[in-house]
Amino acid sequence: MEYNLPCQRWKFYSQNPTLVNQLVERLGLSSIVAQVIINRGMVNVDDVQSYVNPEIINLPSPLTEFPDLPKSIEILKNTIESKQKIAICGDYDADGMTSTALLLRGLRHLGAKVDYAIPSRMKDGYGINKRIVEEFKEEGVSLVLTVDNGISAYDAIARAKELGLQVIITDHHDLPLKLPPADAILNPKLLPKTSPYYGLAGVGVAYVLAVTLAQNLNKLQGLTKPLLELYTVGTIADMAPLTGVNRRWLKRGLKLLSKSDILGIKSLITLAEVDGKKKQLNSDDIGFKIGPRINTIGRLDDPQIVIELLTTDDEKVAITRAMQCNQSNQTRQNLTKQIEQEAIKIIEEKQINWQDDRLLLIVHENWHHGIIGLVASRLLEKYGVPVFIGTYEEDNPELIRGSARGIEEFNIFSALQYCDDLLSKYGGHKAAGGFGFPTKNLPLIHDRLREFAHQTLIPEYLKPLIKIDTEISFKDITFQLLKEIDSLYPWGIENNEPIFSSLNVKVSSQQLTKTGEHLQLKFVQDDIELKAIAWRWNQYYPLPPTIDIAYKIKENDWNGNKSIQLDIVGVRKS
């Protein structure tokens, strides 16, 4: 029988038995977990101790790390004391919305007169603009505070200065060649890469500002817990690197969320079916359950829903807004599935030659701007090549707007820069980006992207990459190992959850779930049977009787019965 197996490349981390033995002897770690930690970039025992327990790191004061932080504190103190109006300009993603809510809570606690605005994803696009600045001026605002945006908004900030407004930019995006003329700029990208604050997301910068200001005014009591909770949700949902100070603060924040005092977070936890009996939430609870319900509002609805959700003290409002997030998330899931299916159909019917192009460029009408980025990630998973997906502007089919997602060996931002003269706008980083261009340029952009891909990618790279920490056998997989792995949370960007492999495993049972979308499995090795799930793997059913598997180790809690479950990420012929 011919089996349809995923086309993947497996890459094993280099093993370091000498350092593993040192860690086992000196820190009491298991050899498996010691190797996992080494694979996260730790090169000596001191590094490993700081990684295992980030609280022992000697953290420099943000006042000495961020050059403009003392100036920002003075501007805010003067504005609050003189009872002048402050306006926050946020962003419509989870980072931008949690940052806005965090500063609203913080500044109101400190007695500030403060309001906010968030640009419309559909009408304005990303970031503060001249229209918002002019509206702030008309409303009598004297200080503008950007969160999660502003560093690239030179013209809007210059207009604010022309109008006599003070401006503090808080942002974490990459620096443009020319910084805007703000009164103060707080951006970790201005710090050395070695700074523990370098990886902060927008909500992290907002947290530093709010906490430092409250300390300065001796009004921190009662504020740290809710702000740390918002920081935690925003940082994980934004997929910020889980290194440096993020690792330390997130370990604290995740312990607080299950007993949150923020009514909106409590309501979301209930509606998202996060286990309420958990002593603490993990990064999966935020990344897959709470974060998407916040993010989806910025994609499909009015960000004001999330701001009210995260700042209200009225239980009815919190429940209503959480229900709106839940409903919107359901719509988002359905739209993502629908657009993904349409895209795959187009690729197959038009026989788009993505293997030869070494990337996938696909454009179609009537796809939702807020959803195509999610679909790009799905197509990347399926085809293993960089994906550029676009749709026509609703009010002007002469323009295309799109999203891109990349593989490890491909830089999306560099690819967009390579098309600079053909694009009307673009932005992003190595792994993802957004762009817009005149429809007439589509064939030229296809040729230019193809040219760039051929310069940077060899055919071997055009398969989804599975990075495997180490090979283990089923007898190694115990609750003790799971406990050790879980103690190294949170997992995420730059601190990836461990992936293990086991070879020559027998498939003792396999069936599709009721929806027909996922594959439920049982595997046997050395007379030990383990249950497994392969998400969205219906196209690979059935699997051969004996295979090599790559997986994450999870705990499955069903009606109080705890068992170990393998989440399958890769299979290959034995």
PDB file of C-alpha atoms in Angstrom, residues 22 78-79 234 289 388 400 408 521:
ATOM      1  CA  GLN A  22      28.124  18.535  34.383  1.00  0.00           C
ATOM      2  CA  ASN A  78       3.873  67.460  35.048  1.00  0.00           C
ATOM      3  CA  THR A  79       0.886  66.617  32.819  1.00  0.00           C
ATOM      4  CA  GLY A 234       0.023  40.761  25.639  1.00  0.00           C
ATOM      5  CA  LYS A 289      -7.210  30.178  23.936  1.00  0.00           C
ATOM      6  CA  PHE A 388       2.757  35.879   0.124  1.00  0.00           C
ATOM      7  CA  ILE A 400      -3.729  44.810  -3.501  1.00  0.00           C
ATOM      8  CA  GLU A 408      13.806  29.828   8.814  1.00  0.00           C
ATOM      9  CA  LEU A 521      -3.434   7.450  17.563  1.00  0.00           C
TER      10      LEU A 521
END
